Amino acid sequence: MSTLKARSLRLLFGSCVGVGGLAALELLLRMTVAPPDVDYPALYRLHGADGFAMLEQSGMSLELLDGAHSLLQEDEELLWRLRPGLDLRATVSLSDGPPWRVRTNALGFRDEDQEADLIALGDSSTFGWGVDTAWPDHLEAMLGEPVLNLGVPGYSSLQGEVLLGERRPRVLILAFGANDGHQVLRSDAHSLQAPSTLAPSRLHLVQHGRRLLYRPWAQGTVVAWKAGLSQPRVDPEAFRAVHERLRAHAEQVLLVEVCVRDEYARVLEELDLPRVRYEGPTLDGCHPTAEGHEALADQLAALLR
């Protein structure tokens, strides 16, 4: 058990359990209760209530999260991030396509570089879901200069802003709007706040309970969504505010639209920035095919040359 978890247990139970009893309880938990392989509720935000309803109909709600877990790890600051040092053939997909190659560097980015003066910041379509080579890599070859791919599956614009941090590239390409509208019980702004070290969700027993109850809990969020009791991860006005802040991070900012919901597409249009809207072939109704990634890079290169 980590020092953090041990400290949490002491704070929670120290007042009612003696030192010897607490040590025995900690030892028992270490020996008998490991955290679940996949914390489904932690990854639920990848699709929200609306996505869960669709995936449950096709029997893929747990399959998708199991596959995503092979690429992602929990992160206190960002909720999740890409696992560093990956080199695998991924099979997770929303279609029947072949396995695809995923490599990540020491920082967990799908890129050989760790810094660049041109940054692509986005979600799974920037990351390159389902393909061996994503559009930032094609764009790098076309321009003859490094393009850092900071795309992470499932990211909202708010997560992207946190990930970008203090980086100030010369060119910043933003590709959000597919995940911001997913319906959840708590917004990303609320969930991205610093977690409490006393959070019960840190306890292994609680994590196992959350896993066992995940499906009925997720089904309950669908009921809440249909009853109008949910909210988008990032609402359109907050989405606009994020982009206004991000446009100050670079000399030149470009926008990419891939599978963007109408209300968010309207916001992007009103920002009055150079924009590429992808309407080519997809793997699953949303993510571009390998040929689509190359075509998207070609359109962006034409704006940057």
PDB file of C-alpha atoms in Angstrom:
ATOM      1  CA  MET A   1       0.000   0.000   0.000  1.00  0.00           C
ATOM      2  CA  SER A   2       1.326   3.447  -0.840  1.00  0.00           C
ATOM      3  CA  THR A   3       2.218   5.986   1.836  1.00  0.00           C
ATOM      4  CA  LEU A   4      -0.760   8.079   0.758  1.00  0.00           C
ATOM      5  CA  LYS A   5      -3.222   5.215   1.196  1.00  0.00           C
ATOM      6  CA  ALA A   6      -1.705   4.244   4.537  1.00  0.00           C
ATOM      7  CA  ARG A   7      -2.058   7.839   5.756  1.00  0.00           C
ATOM      8  CA  SER A   8      -5.672   7.953   4.598  1.00  0.00           C
ATOM      9  CA  LEU A   9      -6.505   4.788   6.485  1.00  0.00           C
ATOM     10  CA  ARG A  10      -4.918   6.123   9.650  1.00  0.00           C
ATOM     11  CA  LEU A  11      -6.927   9.321   9.431  1.00  0.00           C
ATOM     12  CA  LEU A  12     -10.157   7.453   8.782  1.00  0.00           C
ATOM     13  CA  PHE A  13      -9.832   4.737  11.380  1.00  0.00           C
ATOM     14  CA  GLY A  14      -7.171   5.983  13.811  1.00  0.00           C
ATOM     15  CA  SER A  15      -9.684   7.489  16.232  1.00  0.00           C
ATOM     16  CA  CYS A  16     -11.533   4.224  16.779  1.00  0.00           C
ATOM     17  CA  VAL A  17      -8.895   1.561  16.257  1.00  0.00           C
ATOM     18  CA  GLY A  18      -5.763   1.132  18.354  1.00  0.00           C
ATOM     19  CA  VAL A  19      -2.315   1.273  16.823  1.00  0.00           C
ATOM     20  CA  GLY A  20      -2.010  -2.503  16.849  1.00  0.00           C
ATOM     21  CA  GLY A  21      -5.461  -2.999  15.371  1.00  0.00           C
ATOM     22  CA  LEU A  22      -4.810  -0.429  12.662  1.00  0.00           C
ATOM     23  CA  ALA A  23      -1.556  -2.107  11.687  1.00  0.00           C
ATOM     24  CA  ALA A  24      -3.354  -5.450  11.488  1.00  0.00           C
ATOM     25  CA  LEU A  25      -6.120  -3.954   9.331  1.00  0.00           C
ATOM     26  CA  GLU A  26      -3.584  -2.396   6.967  1.00  0.00           C
ATOM     27  CA  LEU A  27      -1.730  -5.696   6.672  1.00  0.00           C
ATOM     28  CA  LEU A  28      -4.988  -7.564   6.011  1.00  0.00           C
ATOM     29  CA  LEU A  29      -5.934  -5.148   3.247  1.00  0.00           C
ATOM     30  CA  ARG A  30      -2.485  -5.396   1.684  1.00  0.00           C
ATOM     31  CA  MET A  31      -2.635  -9.193   1.681  1.00  0.00           C
ATOM     32  CA  THR A  32      -6.235  -9.710   0.584  1.00  0.00           C
ATOM     33  CA  VAL A  33      -7.520  -6.660  -1.293  1.00  0.00           C
ATOM     34  CA  ALA A  34      -5.726  -5.306  -4.357  1.00  0.00           C
ATOM     35  CA  PRO A  35      -7.338  -2.547  -6.425  1.00  0.00           C
ATOM     36  CA  PRO A  36      -9.496  -3.760  -9.333  1.00  0.00           C
ATOM     37  CA  ASP A  37      -7.772  -4.109 -12.698  1.00  0.00           C
ATOM     38  CA  VAL A  38     -10.008  -1.420 -14.211  1.00  0.00           C
ATOM     39  CA  ASP A  39     -11.825   1.295 -12.273  1.00  0.00           C
ATOM     40  CA  TYR A  40     -14.848   1.633 -14.571  1.00  0.00           C
ATOM     41  CA  PRO A  41     -16.369   4.689 -12.849  1.00  0.00           C
ATOM     42  CA  ALA A  42     -13.049   6.541 -13.237  1.00  0.00           C
ATOM     43  CA  LEU A  43     -13.153   5.995 -17.025  1.00  0.00           C
ATOM     44  CA  TYR A  44     -16.936   6.459 -17.416  1.00  0.00           C
ATOM     45  CA  ARG A  45     -16.387  10.118 -18.343  1.00  0.00           C
ATOM     46  CA  LEU A  46     -14.851   8.911 -21.626  1.00  0.00           C
ATOM     47  CA  HIS A  47     -18.399   8.465 -22.958  1.00  0.00           C
ATOM     48  CA  GLY A  48     -20.839   9.774 -20.316  1.00  0.00           C
ATOM     49  CA  ALA A  49     -24.473   8.750 -19.977  1.00  0.00           C
ATOM     50  CA  ASP A  50     -25.295   9.326 -23.640  1.00  0.00           C
ATOM     51  CA  GLY A  51     -22.346   7.231 -24.806  1.00  0.00           C
ATOM     52  CA  PHE A  52     -23.042   4.503 -22.271  1.00  0.00           C
ATOM     53  CA  ALA A  53     -26.617   4.164 -23.528  1.00  0.00           C
ATOM     54  CA  MET A  54     -25.335   3.650 -27.079  1.00  0.00           C
ATOM     55  CA  LEU A  55     -22.547   1.249 -26.085  1.00  0.00           C
ATOM     56  CA  GLU A  56     -24.777  -0.793 -23.795  1.00  0.00           C
ATOM     57  CA  GLN A  57     -27.134  -1.506 -26.680  1.00  0.00           C
ATOM     58  CA  SER A  58     -24.250  -2.979 -28.660  1.00  0.00           C
ATOM     59  CA  GLY A  59     -22.815  -4.821 -25.637  1.00  0.00           C
ATOM     60  CA  MET A  60     -19.566  -2.827 -25.754  1.00  0.00           C
ATOM     61  CA  SER A  61     -19.826  -0.637 -22.654  1.00  0.00           C
ATOM     62  CA  LEU A  62     -17.325  -2.636 -20.594  1.00  0.00           C
ATOM     63  CA  GLU A  63     -15.293  -3.850 -23.570  1.00  0.00           C
ATOM     64  CA  LEU A  64     -14.448  -0.291 -24.572  1.00  0.00           C
ATOM     65  CA  LEU A  65     -13.324   0.683 -21.059  1.00  0.00           C
ATOM     66  CA  ASP A  66     -11.269  -2.501 -20.704  1.00  0.00           C
ATOM     67  CA  GLY A  67      -9.499  -1.658 -23.957  1.00  0.00           C
ATOM     68  CA  ALA A  68      -9.065   2.014 -23.052  1.00  0.00           C
ATOM     69  CA  HIS A  69      -7.462   0.951 -19.773  1.00  0.00           C
ATOM     70  CA  SER A  70      -4.625  -0.651 -21.741  1.00  0.00           C
ATOM     71  CA  LEU A  71      -3.803   2.820 -23.108  1.00  0.00           C
ATOM     72  CA  LEU A  72      -4.735   5.080 -20.200  1.00  0.00           C
ATOM     73  CA  GLN A  73      -3.895   5.428 -16.538  1.00  0.00           C
ATOM     74  CA  GLU A  74      -5.552   7.428 -13.789  1.00  0.00           C
ATOM     75  CA  ASP A  75      -4.094  10.839 -13.065  1.00  0.00           C
ATOM     76  CA  GLU A  76      -4.904  13.102 -10.114  1.00  0.00           C
ATOM     77  CA  GLU A  77      -4.492  16.317 -12.096  1.00  0.00           C
ATOM     78  CA  LEU A  78      -6.042  15.297 -15.438  1.00  0.00           C
ATOM     79  CA  LEU A  79      -8.337  12.381 -14.393  1.00  0.00           C
ATOM     80  CA  TRP A  80      -6.483  10.156 -16.869  1.00  0.00           C
ATOM     81  CA  ARG A  81      -3.518  10.366 -19.220  1.00  0.00           C
ATOM     82  CA  LEU A  82      -1.763   8.092 -21.709  1.00  0.00           C
ATOM     83  CA  ARG A  83       0.509   5.432 -20.285  1.00  0.00           C
ATOM     84  CA  PRO A  84       4.198   6.206 -20.910  1.00  0.00           C
ATOM     85  CA  GLY A  85       6.488   3.823 -22.760  1.00  0.00           C
ATOM     86  CA  LEU A  86       3.803   1.928 -24.659  1.00  0.00           C
ATOM     87  CA  ASP A  87       4.680  -0.240 -27.638  1.00  0.00           C
ATOM     88  CA  LEU A  88       1.735  -2.473 -28.448  1.00  0.00           C
ATOM     89  CA  ARG A  89      -0.806  -3.557 -31.014  1.00  0.00           C
ATOM     90  CA  ALA A  90      -4.095  -2.147 -29.735  1.00  0.00           C
ATOM     91  CA  THR A  91      -7.337  -3.986 -30.433  1.00  0.00           C
ATOM     92  CA  VAL A  92      -9.734  -1.572 -28.746  1.00  0.00           C
ATOM     93  CA  SER A  93     -12.068  -0.066 -31.309  1.00  0.00           C
ATOM     94  CA  LEU A  94     -15.693   0.748 -32.061  1.00  0.00           C
ATOM     95  CA  SER A  95     -15.469  -1.144 -35.340  1.00  0.00           C
ATOM     96  CA  ASP A  96     -14.100  -4.422 -36.671  1.00  0.00           C
ATOM     97  CA  GLY A  97     -10.853  -2.934 -37.925  1.00  0.00           C
ATOM     98  CA  PRO A  98      -7.446  -4.602 -37.544  1.00  0.00           C
ATOM     99  CA  PRO A  99      -5.110  -3.996 -34.570  1.00  0.00           C
ATOM    100  CA  TRP A 100      -3.202  -0.720 -34.688  1.00  0.00           C
ATOM    101  CA  ARG A 101       0.244   0.212 -33.442  1.00  0.00           C
ATOM    102  CA  VAL A 102       0.544   2.502 -30.421  1.00  0.00           C
ATOM    103  CA  ARG A 103       3.819   3.874 -29.130  1.00  0.00           C
ATOM    104  CA  THR A 104       4.180   6.541 -26.438  1.00  0.00           C
ATOM    105  CA  ASN A 105       7.249   8.358 -25.182  1.00  0.00           C
ATOM    106  CA  ALA A 106       8.447   8.781 -21.598  1.00  0.00           C
ATOM    107  CA  LEU A 107       5.905  11.572 -21.029  1.00  0.00           C
ATOM    108  CA  GLY A 108       3.035   9.438 -22.320  1.00  0.00           C
ATOM    109  CA  PHE A 109       2.552  11.211 -25.658  1.00  0.00           C
ATOM    110  CA  ARG A 110       2.095   9.403 -28.963  1.00  0.00           C
ATOM    111  CA  ASP A 111       5.183  11.079 -30.327  1.00  0.00           C
ATOM    112  CA  GLU A 112       8.948  10.638 -30.498  1.00  0.00           C
ATOM    113  CA  ASP A 113       9.444  14.282 -29.534  1.00  0.00           C
ATOM    114  CA  GLN A 114       8.829  15.746 -26.098  1.00  0.00           C
ATOM    115  CA  GLU A 115       8.737  19.402 -27.118  1.00  0.00           C
ATOM    116  CA  ALA A 116       8.095  21.264 -30.369  1.00  0.00           C
ATOM    117  CA  ASP A 117       7.199  24.708 -31.646  1.00  0.00           C
ATOM    118  CA  LEU A 118       4.065  23.351 -33.304  1.00  0.00           C
ATOM    119  CA  ILE A 119       1.593  21.516 -31.054  1.00  0.00           C
ATOM    120  CA  ALA A 120      -1.541  19.515 -31.865  1.00  0.00           C
ATOM    121  CA  LEU A 121      -3.833  19.472 -28.821  1.00  0.00           C
ATOM    122  CA  GLY A 122      -6.967  17.363 -28.964  1.00  0.00           C
ATOM    123  CA  ASP A 123      -8.813  14.133 -28.263  1.00  0.00           C
ATOM    124  CA  SER A 124      -8.840  10.627 -29.779  1.00  0.00           C
ATOM    125  CA  SER A 125      -8.986  11.887 -33.354  1.00  0.00           C
ATOM    126  CA  THR A 126      -5.757  13.829 -32.775  1.00  0.00           C
ATOM    127  CA  PHE A 127      -4.231  10.912 -30.893  1.00  0.00           C
ATOM    128  CA  GLY A 128      -5.065   8.708 -33.871  1.00  0.00           C
ATOM    129  CA  TRP A 129      -7.648   6.231 -32.577  1.00  0.00           C
ATOM    130  CA  GLY A 130      -7.669   3.090 -34.707  1.00  0.00           C
ATOM    131  CA  VAL A 131      -4.745   4.007 -36.993  1.00  0.00           C
ATOM    132  CA  ASP A 132      -0.991   3.504 -36.964  1.00  0.00           C
ATOM    133  CA  THR A 133      -0.194   7.087 -37.986  1.00  0.00           C
ATOM    134  CA  ALA A 134      -2.183  10.139 -36.867  1.00  0.00           C
ATOM    135  CA  TRP A 135      -2.541  13.447 -38.713  1.00  0.00           C
ATOM    136  CA  PRO A 136       0.079  15.289 -36.573  1.00  0.00           C
ATOM    137  CA  ASP A 137       2.722  12.824 -37.829  1.00  0.00           C
ATOM    138  CA  HIS A 138       1.621  13.296 -41.435  1.00  0.00           C
ATOM    139  CA  LEU A 139       1.681  17.066 -40.924  1.00  0.00           C
ATOM    140  CA  GLU A 140       5.207  16.863 -39.514  1.00  0.00           C
ATOM    141  CA  ALA A 141       6.394  15.043 -42.649  1.00  0.00           C
ATOM    142  CA  MET A 142       4.650  17.544 -44.914  1.00  0.00           C
ATOM    143  CA  LEU A 143       6.033  20.632 -43.169  1.00  0.00           C
ATOM    144  CA  GLY A 144       9.480  19.251 -42.424  1.00  0.00           C
ATOM    145  CA  GLU A 145       9.372  20.381 -38.786  1.00  0.00           C
ATOM    146  CA  PRO A 146       8.394  18.660 -35.507  1.00  0.00           C
ATOM    147  CA  VAL A 147       4.703  18.566 -34.584  1.00  0.00           C
ATOM    148  CA  LEU A 148       4.066  17.465 -30.995  1.00  0.00           C
ATOM    149  CA  ASN A 149       0.973  15.262 -30.699  1.00  0.00           C
ATOM    150  CA  LEU A 150      -0.752  16.011 -27.382  1.00  0.00           C
ATOM    151  CA  GLY A 151      -3.968  14.203 -28.333  1.00  0.00           C
ATOM    152  CA  VAL A 152      -5.464  12.018 -25.574  1.00  0.00           C
ATOM    153  CA  PRO A 153      -8.539   9.798 -26.043  1.00  0.00           C
ATOM    154  CA  GLY A 154     -11.625  11.159 -24.323  1.00  0.00           C
ATOM    155  CA  TYR A 155     -10.214  14.571 -23.502  1.00  0.00           C
ATOM    156  CA  SER A 156     -12.403  17.622 -23.218  1.00  0.00           C
ATOM    157  CA  SER A 157     -11.161  21.108 -24.004  1.00  0.00           C
ATOM    158  CA  LEU A 158     -10.713  21.770 -20.282  1.00  0.00           C
ATOM    159  CA  GLN A 159      -8.466  18.737 -19.847  1.00  0.00           C
ATOM    160  CA  GLY A 160      -6.519  19.889 -22.883  1.00  0.00           C
ATOM    161  CA  GLU A 161      -5.982  23.305 -21.336  1.00  0.00           C
ATOM    162  CA  VAL A 162      -4.601  21.721 -18.168  1.00  0.00           C
ATOM    163  CA  LEU A 163      -2.363  19.402 -20.202  1.00  0.00           C
ATOM    164  CA  LEU A 164      -0.951  22.267 -22.280  1.00  0.00           C
ATOM    165  CA  GLY A 165       0.001  24.097 -19.097  1.00  0.00           C
ATOM    166  CA  GLU A 166       2.524  26.867 -19.647  1.00  0.00           C
ATOM    167  CA  ARG A 167       3.671  25.735 -23.109  1.00  0.00           C
ATOM    168  CA  ARG A 168       3.798  28.620 -25.587  1.00  0.00           C
ATOM    169  CA  PRO A 169       4.244  27.139 -29.076  1.00  0.00           C
ATOM    170  CA  ARG A 170       4.487  29.209 -32.218  1.00  0.00           C
ATOM    171  CA  VAL A 171       1.540  27.288 -33.716  1.00  0.00           C
ATOM    172  CA  LEU A 172      -1.236  25.619 -31.729  1.00  0.00           C
ATOM    173  CA  ILE A 173      -3.824  23.385 -33.416  1.00  0.00           C
ATOM    174  CA  LEU A 174      -6.921  22.746 -31.283  1.00  0.00           C
ATOM    175  CA  ALA A 175      -9.234  19.803 -31.960  1.00  0.00           C
ATOM    176  CA  PHE A 176     -11.984  19.550 -29.327  1.00  0.00           C
ATOM    177  CA  GLY A 177     -15.772  19.386 -29.238  1.00  0.00           C
ATOM    178  CA  ALA A 178     -16.505  15.667 -29.543  1.00  0.00           C
ATOM    179  CA  ASN A 179     -16.307  14.907 -25.808  1.00  0.00           C
ATOM    180  CA  ASP A 180     -17.216  18.207 -24.155  1.00  0.00           C
ATOM    181  CA  GLY A 181     -20.922  17.552 -24.636  1.00  0.00           C
ATOM    182  CA  HIS A 182     -21.022  14.089 -23.022  1.00  0.00           C
ATOM    183  CA  GLN A 183     -23.663  14.056 -20.291  1.00  0.00           C
ATOM    184  CA  VAL A 184     -22.405  13.527 -16.725  1.00  0.00           C
ATOM    185  CA  LEU A 185     -23.511  14.228 -13.169  1.00  0.00           C
ATOM    186  CA  ARG A 186     -20.551  16.520 -12.402  1.00  0.00           C
ATOM    187  CA  SER A 187     -18.866  18.856 -14.860  1.00  0.00           C
ATOM    188  CA  ASP A 188     -15.199  18.588 -15.751  1.00  0.00           C
ATOM    189  CA  ALA A 189     -14.561  21.870 -13.943  1.00  0.00           C
ATOM    190  CA  HIS A 190     -15.770  20.239 -10.735  1.00  0.00           C
ATOM    191  CA  SER A 191     -14.042  16.900 -11.301  1.00  0.00           C
ATOM    192  CA  LEU A 192     -10.689  18.466 -12.190  1.00  0.00           C
ATOM    193  CA  GLN A 193     -10.437  20.175  -8.826  1.00  0.00           C
ATOM    194  CA  ALA A 194      -7.657  18.836  -6.586  1.00  0.00           C
ATOM    195  CA  PRO A 195      -8.913  15.564  -5.036  1.00  0.00           C
ATOM    196  CA  SER A 196      -9.018  15.149  -1.288  1.00  0.00           C
ATOM    197  CA  THR A 197      -6.463  12.771   0.202  1.00  0.00           C
ATOM    198  CA  LEU A 198      -9.319  11.482   2.394  1.00  0.00           C
ATOM    199  CA  ALA A 199     -11.499  10.486  -0.575  1.00  0.00           C
ATOM    200  CA  PRO A 200     -13.123   7.097   0.171  1.00  0.00           C
ATOM    201  CA  SER A 201     -12.638   6.181  -3.495  1.00  0.00           C
ATOM    202  CA  ARG A 202      -8.942   5.678  -2.712  1.00  0.00           C
ATOM    203  CA  LEU A 203      -9.724   2.625  -0.566  1.00  0.00           C
ATOM    204  CA  HIS A 204      -9.473  -0.716  -2.335  1.00  0.00           C
ATOM    205  CA  LEU A 205     -12.688  -2.014  -0.777  1.00  0.00           C
ATOM    206  CA  VAL A 206     -14.591   1.019  -2.077  1.00  0.00           C
ATOM    207  CA  GLN A 207     -13.059   0.599  -5.535  1.00  0.00           C
ATOM    208  CA  HIS A 208     -14.227  -3.007  -5.688  1.00  0.00           C
ATOM    209  CA  GLY A 209     -17.702  -1.957  -4.620  1.00  0.00           C
ATOM    210  CA  ARG A 210     -17.770   0.714  -7.320  1.00  0.00           C
ATOM    211  CA  ARG A 211     -16.786  -1.882  -9.898  1.00  0.00           C
ATOM    212  CA  LEU A 212     -19.510  -4.322  -8.806  1.00  0.00           C
ATOM    213  CA  LEU A 213     -22.152  -1.597  -8.914  1.00  0.00           C
ATOM    214  CA  TYR A 214     -20.862   0.113 -12.053  1.00  0.00           C
ATOM    215  CA  ARG A 215     -23.469  -1.095 -14.537  1.00  0.00           C
ATOM    216  CA  PRO A 216     -26.563  -0.236 -12.429  1.00  0.00           C
ATOM    217  CA  TRP A 217     -24.925   3.065 -11.476  1.00  0.00           C
ATOM    218  CA  ALA A 218     -24.215   3.913 -15.129  1.00  0.00           C
ATOM    219  CA  GLN A 219     -27.765   2.925 -16.064  1.00  0.00           C
ATOM    220  CA  GLY A 220     -28.961   5.301 -13.353  1.00  0.00           C
ATOM    221  CA  THR A 221     -27.002   8.142 -14.972  1.00  0.00           C
ATOM    222  CA  VAL A 222     -28.828   7.418 -18.236  1.00  0.00           C
ATOM    223  CA  VAL A 223     -32.136   7.810 -16.389  1.00  0.00           C
ATOM    224  CA  ALA A 224     -30.883  11.089 -14.902  1.00  0.00           C
ATOM    225  CA  TRP A 225     -29.781  12.299 -18.346  1.00  0.00           C
ATOM    226  CA  LYS A 226     -33.150  11.540 -19.920  1.00  0.00           C
ATOM    227  CA  ALA A 227     -34.860  13.288 -17.013  1.00  0.00           C
ATOM    228  CA  GLY A 228     -32.795  16.415 -17.624  1.00  0.00           C
ATOM    229  CA  LEU A 229     -30.768  16.032 -14.438  1.00  0.00           C
ATOM    230  CA  SER A 230     -27.318  15.727 -16.017  1.00  0.00           C
ATOM    231  CA  GLN A 231     -24.999  18.321 -17.536  1.00  0.00           C
ATOM    232  CA  PRO A 232     -22.332  18.424 -20.260  1.00  0.00           C
ATOM    233  CA  ARG A 233     -18.749  17.829 -19.256  1.00  0.00           C
ATOM    234  CA  VAL A 234     -17.977  21.328 -20.544  1.00  0.00           C
ATOM    235  CA  ASP A 235     -20.942  23.476 -21.564  1.00  0.00           C
ATOM    236  CA  PRO A 236     -20.740  25.568 -24.764  1.00  0.00           C
ATOM    237  CA  GLU A 237     -20.011  28.840 -22.979  1.00  0.00           C
ATOM    238  CA  ALA A 238     -17.231  27.278 -20.905  1.00  0.00           C
ATOM    239  CA  PHE A 239     -15.967  25.676 -24.139  1.00  0.00           C
ATOM    240  CA  ARG A 240     -15.792  29.146 -25.697  1.00  0.00           C
ATOM    241  CA  ALA A 241     -13.930  30.520 -22.665  1.00  0.00           C
ATOM    242  CA  VAL A 242     -11.341  27.719 -22.805  1.00  0.00           C
ATOM    243  CA  HIS A 243     -10.641  28.452 -26.468  1.00  0.00           C
ATOM    244  CA  GLU A 244     -10.363  32.184 -25.815  1.00  0.00           C
ATOM    245  CA  ARG A 245      -7.739  31.459 -23.173  1.00  0.00           C
ATOM    246  CA  LEU A 246      -5.892  28.953 -25.335  1.00  0.00           C
ATOM    247  CA  ARG A 247      -5.660  31.286 -28.336  1.00  0.00           C
ATOM    248  CA  ALA A 248      -3.392  33.480 -26.221  1.00  0.00           C
ATOM    249  CA  HIS A 249      -0.847  30.641 -25.917  1.00  0.00           C
ATOM    250  CA  ALA A 250       0.481  30.834 -29.484  1.00  0.00           C
ATOM    251  CA  GLU A 251       1.256  33.236 -32.295  1.00  0.00           C
ATOM    252  CA  GLN A 252      -1.020  31.248 -34.622  1.00  0.00           C
ATOM    253  CA  VAL A 253      -4.019  29.099 -33.653  1.00  0.00           C
ATOM    254  CA  LEU A 254      -5.883  26.738 -35.969  1.00  0.00           C
ATOM    255  CA  LEU A 255      -9.040  24.732 -35.300  1.00  0.00           C
ATOM    256  CA  VAL A 256      -9.900  21.191 -36.364  1.00  0.00           C
ATOM    257  CA  GLU A 257     -13.459  19.844 -36.301  1.00  0.00           C
ATOM    258  CA  VAL A 258     -13.890  16.081 -36.158  1.00  0.00           C
ATOM    259  CA  CYS A 259     -17.242  14.731 -34.996  1.00  0.00           C
ATOM    260  CA  VAL A 260     -18.047  18.014 -33.225  1.00  0.00           C
ATOM    261  CA  ARG A 261     -21.579  18.475 -31.902  1.00  0.00           C
ATOM    262  CA  ASP A 262     -23.596  21.280 -33.474  1.00  0.00           C
ATOM    263  CA  GLU A 263     -23.655  23.612 -30.464  1.00  0.00           C
ATOM    264  CA  TYR A 264     -19.869  23.369 -30.123  1.00  0.00           C
ATOM    265  CA  ALA A 265     -19.325  23.714 -33.877  1.00  0.00           C
ATOM    266  CA  ARG A 266     -21.195  27.030 -33.710  1.00  0.00           C
ATOM    267  CA  VAL A 267     -18.814  28.232 -31.005  1.00  0.00           C
ATOM    268  CA  LEU A 268     -15.794  27.291 -33.134  1.00  0.00           C
ATOM    269  CA  GLU A 269     -17.258  29.119 -36.118  1.00  0.00           C
ATOM    270  CA  GLU A 270     -17.772  32.267 -34.047  1.00  0.00           C
ATOM    271  CA  LEU A 271     -14.142  32.257 -32.870  1.00  0.00           C
ATOM    272  CA  ASP A 272     -13.093  33.469 -36.341  1.00  0.00           C
ATOM    273  CA  LEU A 273      -9.909  31.375 -36.537  1.00  0.00           C
ATOM    274  CA  PRO A 274      -8.576  29.330 -39.482  1.00  0.00           C
ATOM    275  CA  ARG A 275     -10.538  26.094 -39.377  1.00  0.00           C
ATOM    276  CA  VAL A 276     -10.553  22.671 -41.020  1.00  0.00           C
ATOM    277  CA  ARG A 277     -13.726  20.609 -40.828  1.00  0.00           C
ATOM    278  CA  TYR A 278     -13.239  16.894 -41.435  1.00  0.00           C
ATOM    279  CA  GLU A 279     -16.013  15.273 -43.461  1.00  0.00           C
ATOM    280  CA  GLY A 280     -14.106  12.329 -44.944  1.00  0.00           C
ATOM    281  CA  PRO A 281     -14.352   8.555 -44.363  1.00  0.00           C
ATOM    282  CA  THR A 282     -14.431   7.244 -40.793  1.00  0.00           C
ATOM    283  CA  LEU A 283     -13.724   3.957 -39.042  1.00  0.00           C
ATOM    284  CA  ASP A 284     -16.807   4.034 -36.843  1.00  0.00           C
ATOM    285  CA  GLY A 285     -18.874   7.071 -37.750  1.00  0.00           C
ATOM    286  CA  CYS A 286     -16.507   9.459 -36.006  1.00  0.00           C
ATOM    287  CA  HIS A 287     -12.771   8.639 -36.093  1.00  0.00           C
ATOM    288  CA  PRO A 288     -11.000   9.278 -39.428  1.00  0.00           C
ATOM    289  CA  THR A 289      -9.546   6.398 -41.401  1.00  0.00           C
ATOM    290  CA  ALA A 290      -5.826   6.188 -42.171  1.00  0.00           C
ATOM    291  CA  GLU A 291      -6.466   7.937 -45.482  1.00  0.00           C
ATOM    292  CA  GLY A 292      -8.588  10.508 -43.690  1.00  0.00           C
ATOM    293  CA  HIS A 293      -5.751  11.401 -41.331  1.00  0.00           C
ATOM    294  CA  GLU A 294      -3.469  12.036 -44.281  1.00  0.00           C
ATOM    295  CA  ALA A 295      -6.096  14.180 -46.019  1.00  0.00           C
ATOM    296  CA  LEU A 296      -6.668  16.180 -42.841  1.00  0.00           C
ATOM    297  CA  ALA A 297      -2.941  16.827 -42.516  1.00  0.00           C
ATOM    298  CA  ASP A 298      -2.836  17.983 -46.130  1.00  0.00           C
ATOM    299  CA  GLN A 299      -5.565  20.561 -45.465  1.00  0.00           C
ATOM    300  CA  LEU A 300      -3.733  21.850 -42.391  1.00  0.00           C
ATOM    301  CA  ALA A 301      -0.422  22.012 -44.225  1.00  0.00           C
ATOM    302  CA  ALA A 302      -2.035  24.220 -46.874  1.00  0.00           C
ATOM    303  CA  LEU A 303      -2.988  26.708 -44.128  1.00  0.00           C
ATOM    304  CA  LEU A 304       0.495  26.697 -42.587  1.00  0.00           C
ATOM    305  CA  ARG A 305       2.713  26.925 -45.656  1.00  0.00           C
TER     306      ARG A 305
END
